[in-house]
């Protein structure tokens, strides 16, 4: 289960980071009008983001992606440092 959370954090971090980079590119080249809509994984974040505020949204997505990737790396390091992470958890024997 802990490995699955690490993989989920990695995937989410990569998605957020790439969306932030794509949003930054869109802000520089493909904005027609005064604002755009920001959607992530089919969820509407904001319907009308002014052109001036697009870089801050991009930085937010990239920052959260980096945080998720750092959390995933920390979790993987902790799991790999344990010797018995792939064995099932057994209760301790009482004296």
PDB file of N, CA, C and O in Angstrom, residues 2-45:
ATOM      1  N   UNK A   2       1.966   1.211   0.748  1.00  0.00           N
ATOM      2  CA  UNK A   2       2.840   2.380   0.805  1.00  0.00           C
ATOM      3  C   UNK A   2       3.513   2.626  -0.545  1.00  0.00           C
ATOM      4  O   UNK A   2       3.742   3.764  -0.918  1.00  0.00           O
ATOM      5  N   UNK A   3       3.822   1.542  -1.247  1.00  0.00           N
ATOM      6  CA  UNK A   3       4.415   1.697  -2.575  1.00  0.00           C
ATOM      7  C   UNK A   3       3.421   2.320  -3.544  1.00  0.00           C
ATOM      8  O   UNK A   3       3.785   3.129  -4.392  1.00  0.00           O
ATOM      9  N   UNK A   4       2.175   1.957  -3.419  1.00  0.00           N
ATOM     10  CA  UNK A   4       1.132   2.497  -4.286  1.00  0.00           C
ATOM     11  C   UNK A   4       0.967   4.008  -4.071  1.00  0.00           C
ATOM     12  O   UNK A   4       0.783   4.756  -5.030  1.00  0.00           O
ATOM     13  N   UNK A   5       1.068   4.448  -2.833  1.00  0.00           N
ATOM     14  CA  UNK A   5       0.983   5.886  -2.549  1.00  0.00           C
ATOM     15  C   UNK A   5       2.164   6.616  -3.163  1.00  0.00           C
ATOM     16  O   UNK A   5       2.013   7.697  -3.734  1.00  0.00           O
ATOM     17  N   UNK A   6       3.349   6.034  -3.102  1.00  0.00           N
ATOM     18  CA  UNK A   6       4.520   6.640  -3.723  1.00  0.00           C
ATOM     19  C   UNK A   6       4.375   6.750  -5.233  1.00  0.00           C
ATOM     20  O   UNK A   6       4.736   7.766  -5.837  1.00  0.00           O
ATOM     21  N   UNK A   7       3.843   5.714  -5.845  1.00  0.00           N
ATOM     22  CA  UNK A   7       3.627   5.748  -7.292  1.00  0.00           C
ATOM     23  C   UNK A   7       2.571   6.781  -7.653  1.00  0.00           C
ATOM     24  O   UNK A   7       2.716   7.529  -8.626  1.00  0.00           O
ATOM     25  N   UNK A   8       1.502   6.860  -6.858  1.00  0.00           N
ATOM     26  CA  UNK A   8       0.451   7.854  -7.084  1.00  0.00           C
ATOM     27  C   UNK A   8       1.004   9.274  -6.954  1.00  0.00           C
ATOM     28  O   UNK A   8       0.704  10.141  -7.784  1.00  0.00           O
ATOM     29  N   UNK A   9       1.826   9.523  -5.934  1.00  0.00           N
ATOM     30  CA  UNK A   9       2.451  10.839  -5.775  1.00  0.00           C
ATOM     31  C   UNK A   9       3.345  11.167  -6.966  1.00  0.00           C
ATOM     32  O   UNK A   9       3.389  12.302  -7.429  1.00  0.00           O
ATOM     33  N   UNK A  10       4.076  10.181  -7.463  1.00  0.00           N
ATOM     34  CA  UNK A  10       4.958  10.412  -8.609  1.00  0.00           C
ATOM     35  C   UNK A  10       4.165  10.790  -9.851  1.00  0.00           C
ATOM     36  O   UNK A  10       4.511  11.742 -10.552  1.00  0.00           O
ATOM     37  N   UNK A  11       3.116  10.050 -10.118  1.00  0.00           N
ATOM     38  CA  UNK A  11       2.299  10.327 -11.299  1.00  0.00           C
ATOM     39  C   UNK A  11       1.650  11.700 -11.202  1.00  0.00           C
ATOM     40  O   UNK A  11       1.661  12.490 -12.151  1.00  0.00           O
ATOM     41  N   UNK A  12       1.078  12.002 -10.029  1.00  0.00           N
ATOM     42  CA  UNK A  12       0.439  13.299  -9.832  1.00  0.00           C
ATOM     43  C   UNK A  12       1.454  14.435  -9.933  1.00  0.00           C
ATOM     44  O   UNK A  12       1.172  15.483 -10.519  1.00  0.00           O
ATOM     45  N   UNK A  13       2.636  14.242  -9.396  1.00  0.00           N
ATOM     46  CA  UNK A  13       3.684  15.261  -9.488  1.00  0.00           C
ATOM     47  C   UNK A  13       4.111  15.524 -10.922  1.00  0.00           C
ATOM     48  O   UNK A  13       4.281  16.673 -11.332  1.00  0.00           O
ATOM     49  N   UNK A  14       4.263  14.463 -11.696  1.00  0.00           N
ATOM     50  CA  UNK A  14       4.660  14.625 -13.104  1.00  0.00           C
ATOM     51  C   UNK A  14       3.552  15.319 -13.891  1.00  0.00           C
ATOM     52  O   UNK A  14       3.817  16.208 -14.704  1.00  0.00           O
ATOM     53  N   UNK A  15       2.304  14.930 -13.635  1.00  0.00           N
ATOM     54  CA  UNK A  15       1.181  15.580 -14.323  1.00  0.00           C
ATOM     55  C   UNK A  15       1.101  17.066 -13.994  1.00  0.00           C
ATOM     56  O   UNK A  15       0.903  17.911 -14.880  1.00  0.00           O
ATOM     57  N   UNK A  16       1.234  17.414 -12.720  1.00  0.00           N
ATOM     58  CA  UNK A  16       1.176  18.820 -12.318  1.00  0.00           C
ATOM     59  C   UNK A  16       2.334  19.618 -12.911  1.00  0.00           C
ATOM     60  O   UNK A  16       2.155  20.749 -13.372  1.00  0.00           O
ATOM     61  N   UNK A  17       3.519  19.035 -12.894  1.00  0.00           N
ATOM     62  CA  UNK A  17       4.691  19.731 -13.424  1.00  0.00           C
ATOM     63  C   UNK A  17       4.567  19.966 -14.923  1.00  0.00           C
ATOM     64  O   UNK A  17       4.817  21.079 -15.412  1.00  0.00           O
ATOM     65  N   UNK A  18       4.149  18.962 -15.667  1.00  0.00           N
ATOM     66  CA  UNK A  18       4.012  19.143 -17.117  1.00  0.00           C
ATOM     67  C   UNK A  18       2.874  20.091 -17.460  1.00  0.00           C
ATOM     68  O   UNK A  18       2.985  20.871 -18.411  1.00  0.00           O
ATOM     69  N   UNK A  19       1.777  20.057 -16.666  1.00  0.00           N
ATOM     70  CA  UNK A  19       0.684  20.989 -16.937  1.00  0.00           C
ATOM     71  C   UNK A  19       1.127  22.423 -16.667  1.00  0.00           C
ATOM     72  O   UNK A  19       0.751  23.339 -17.399  1.00  0.00           O
ATOM     73  N   UNK A  20       1.926  22.629 -15.637  1.00  0.00           N
ATOM     74  CA  UNK A  20       2.444  23.960 -15.358  1.00  0.00           C
ATOM     75  C   UNK A  20       3.335  24.467 -16.478  1.00  0.00           C
ATOM     76  O   UNK A  20       3.261  25.638 -16.878  1.00  0.00           O
ATOM     77  N   UNK A  21       4.178  23.592 -17.013  1.00  0.00           N
ATOM     78  CA  UNK A  21       5.034  23.990 -18.129  1.00  0.00           C
ATOM     79  C   UNK A  21       4.211  24.276 -19.381  1.00  0.00           C
ATOM     80  O   UNK A  21       4.482  25.236 -20.113  1.00  0.00           O
ATOM     81  N   UNK A  22       3.203  23.460 -19.650  1.00  0.00           N
ATOM     82  CA  UNK A  22       2.341  23.693 -20.812  1.00  0.00           C
ATOM     83  C   UNK A  22       1.539  24.979 -20.659  1.00  0.00           C
ATOM     84  O   UNK A  22       1.338  25.712 -21.632  1.00  0.00           O
ATOM     85  N   UNK A  23       1.093  25.270 -19.462  1.00  0.00           N
ATOM     86  CA  UNK A  23       0.337  26.494 -19.220  1.00  0.00           C
ATOM     87  C   UNK A  23       1.210  27.727 -19.427  1.00  0.00           C
ATOM     88  O   UNK A  23       0.756  28.735 -19.950  1.00  0.00           O
ATOM     89  N   UNK A  24       2.462  27.625 -19.047  1.00  0.00           N
ATOM     90  CA  UNK A  24       3.387  28.742 -19.275  1.00  0.00           C
ATOM     91  C   UNK A  24       3.591  28.974 -20.772  1.00  0.00           C
ATOM     92  O   UNK A  24       3.638  30.109 -21.241  1.00  0.00           O
ATOM     93  N   UNK A  25       3.704  27.896 -21.548  1.00  0.00           N
ATOM     94  CA  UNK A  25       3.863  28.029 -22.996  1.00  0.00           C
ATOM     95  C   UNK A  25       2.604  28.615 -23.637  1.00  0.00           C
ATOM     96  O   UNK A  25       2.684  29.457 -24.524  1.00  0.00           O
ATOM     97  N   UNK A  26       1.440  28.181 -23.178  1.00  0.00           N
ATOM     98  CA  UNK A  26       0.179  28.707 -23.702  1.00  0.00           C
ATOM     99  C   UNK A  26       0.065  30.198 -23.403  1.00  0.00           C
ATOM    100  O   UNK A  26      -0.420  30.972 -24.230  1.00  0.00           O
ATOM    101  N   UNK A  27       0.504  30.606 -22.237  1.00  0.00           N
ATOM    102  CA  UNK A  27       0.419  32.023 -21.860  1.00  0.00           C
ATOM    103  C   UNK A  27       1.246  32.902 -22.782  1.00  0.00           C
ATOM    104  O   UNK A  27       0.882  34.047 -23.049  1.00  0.00           O
ATOM    105  N   UNK A  28       2.336  32.368 -23.287  1.00  0.00           N
ATOM    106  CA  UNK A  28       3.209  33.168 -24.141  1.00  0.00           C
ATOM    107  C   UNK A  28       2.746  33.206 -25.591  1.00  0.00           C
ATOM    108  O   UNK A  28       3.053  34.160 -26.302  1.00  0.00           O
ATOM    109  N   UNK A  29       2.026  32.196 -26.048  1.00  0.00           N
ATOM    110  CA  UNK A  29       1.767  32.116 -27.482  1.00  0.00           C
ATOM    111  C   UNK A  29       0.298  32.071 -27.879  1.00  0.00           C
ATOM    112  O   UNK A  29      -0.082  32.688 -28.868  1.00  0.00           O
ATOM    113  N   UNK A  30      -0.555  31.359 -27.160  1.00  0.00           N
ATOM    114  CA  UNK A  30      -1.858  31.002 -27.706  1.00  0.00           C
ATOM    115  C   UNK A  30      -3.054  31.603 -26.982  1.00  0.00           C
ATOM    116  O   UNK A  30      -4.117  31.002 -26.958  1.00  0.00           O
ATOM    117  N   UNK A  31      -2.919  32.761 -26.384  1.00  0.00           N
ATOM    118  CA  UNK A  31      -4.064  33.373 -25.704  1.00  0.00           C
ATOM    119  C   UNK A  31      -4.748  34.322 -26.666  1.00  0.00           C
ATOM    120  O   UNK A  31      -4.144  35.259 -27.168  1.00  0.00           O
ATOM    121  N   UNK A  32      -6.018  34.044 -26.950  1.00  0.00           N
ATOM    122  CA  UNK A  32      -6.790  34.966 -27.773  1.00  0.00           C
ATOM    123  C   UNK A  32      -7.873  35.573 -26.888  1.00  0.00           C
ATOM    124  O   UNK A  32      -8.674  34.884 -26.297  1.00  0.00           O
ATOM    125  N   UNK A  33      -7.849  36.847 -26.744  1.00  0.00           N
ATOM    126  CA  UNK A  33      -8.793  37.523 -25.861  1.00  0.00           C
ATOM    127  C   UNK A  33      -8.123  37.930 -24.560  1.00  0.00           C
ATOM    128  O   UNK A  33      -6.901  37.961 -24.439  1.00  0.00           O
ATOM    129  N   UNK A  34      -8.953  38.227 -23.571  1.00  0.00           N
ATOM    130  CA  UNK A  34      -8.439  38.726 -22.306  1.00  0.00           C
ATOM    131  C   UNK A  34      -8.146  37.637 -21.282  1.00  0.00           C
ATOM    132  O   UNK A  34      -7.374  37.848 -20.356  1.00  0.00           O
ATOM    133  N   UNK A  35      -8.774  36.462 -21.429  1.00  0.00           N
ATOM    134  CA  UNK A  35      -8.608  35.439 -20.405  1.00  0.00           C
ATOM    135  C   UNK A  35      -8.737  34.042 -21.016  1.00  0.00           C
ATOM    136  O   UNK A  35      -9.154  33.881 -22.151  1.00  0.00           O
ATOM    137  N   UNK A  36      -8.367  33.035 -20.223  1.00  0.00           N
ATOM    138  CA  UNK A  36      -8.510  31.643 -20.627  1.00  0.00           C
ATOM    139  C   UNK A  36      -9.119  30.863 -19.466  1.00  0.00           C
ATOM    140  O   UNK A  36      -9.151  31.325 -18.325  1.00  0.00           O
ATOM    141  N   UNK A  37      -9.579  29.664 -19.733  1.00  0.00           N
ATOM    142  CA  UNK A  37     -10.065  28.765 -18.695  1.00  0.00           C
ATOM    143  C   UNK A  37      -8.982  27.773 -18.338  1.00  0.00           C
ATOM    144  O   UNK A  37      -8.268  27.270 -19.201  1.00  0.00           O
ATOM    145  N   UNK A  38      -8.827  27.484 -17.056  1.00  0.00           N
ATOM    146  CA  UNK A  38      -7.807  26.556 -16.591  1.00  0.00           C
ATOM    147  C   UNK A  38      -8.509  25.305 -16.071  1.00  0.00           C
ATOM    148  O   UNK A  38      -9.327  25.378 -15.155  1.00  0.00           O
ATOM    149  N   UNK A  39      -8.193  24.173 -16.678  1.00  0.00           N
ATOM    150  CA  UNK A  39      -8.766  22.877 -16.306  1.00  0.00           C
ATOM    151  C   UNK A  39      -7.622  21.915 -16.035  1.00  0.00           C
ATOM    152  O   UNK A  39      -6.633  21.895 -16.768  1.00  0.00           O
ATOM    153  N   UNK A  40      -7.763  21.089 -14.985  1.00  0.00           N
ATOM    154  CA  UNK A  40      -6.757  20.074 -14.683  1.00  0.00           C
ATOM    155  C   UNK A  40      -7.467  18.748 -14.453  1.00  0.00           C
ATOM    156  O   UNK A  40      -8.305  18.625 -13.558  1.00  0.00           O
ATOM    157  N   UNK A  41      -7.146  17.753 -15.255  1.00  0.00           N
ATOM    158  CA  UNK A  41      -7.743  16.420 -15.207  1.00  0.00           C
ATOM    159  C   UNK A  41      -9.269  16.477 -15.284  1.00  0.00           C
ATOM    160  O   UNK A  41      -9.985  15.765 -14.586  1.00  0.00           O
ATOM    161  N   UNK A  42      -9.764  17.359 -16.127  1.00  0.00           N
ATOM    162  CA  UNK A  42     -11.193  17.483 -16.331  1.00  0.00           C
ATOM    163  C   UNK A  42     -11.918  18.302 -15.289  1.00  0.00           C
ATOM    164  O   UNK A  42     -13.133  18.443 -15.348  1.00  0.00           O
ATOM    165  N   UNK A  43     -11.197  18.846 -14.328  1.00  0.00           N
ATOM    166  CA  UNK A  43     -11.810  19.650 -13.273  1.00  0.00           C
ATOM    167  C   UNK A  43     -11.517  21.116 -13.564  1.00  0.00           C
ATOM    168  O   UNK A  43     -10.376  21.497 -13.803  1.00  0.00           O
ATOM    169  N   UNK A  44     -12.567  21.930 -13.515  1.00  0.00           N
ATOM    170  CA  UNK A  44     -12.400  23.353 -13.791  1.00  0.00           C
ATOM    171  C   UNK A  44     -11.781  24.032 -12.570  1.00  0.00           C
ATOM    172  O   UNK A  44     -12.335  24.010 -11.479  1.00  0.00           O
ATOM    173  N   UNK A  45     -10.615  24.637 -12.767  1.00  0.00           N
ATOM    174  CA  UNK A  45      -9.953  25.373 -11.698  1.00  0.00           C
ATOM    175  C   UNK A  45     -10.485  26.803 -11.664  1.00  0.00           C
ATOM    176  O   UNK A  45     -10.883  27.305 -10.625  1.00  0.00           O
TER     177      UNK A  45
END
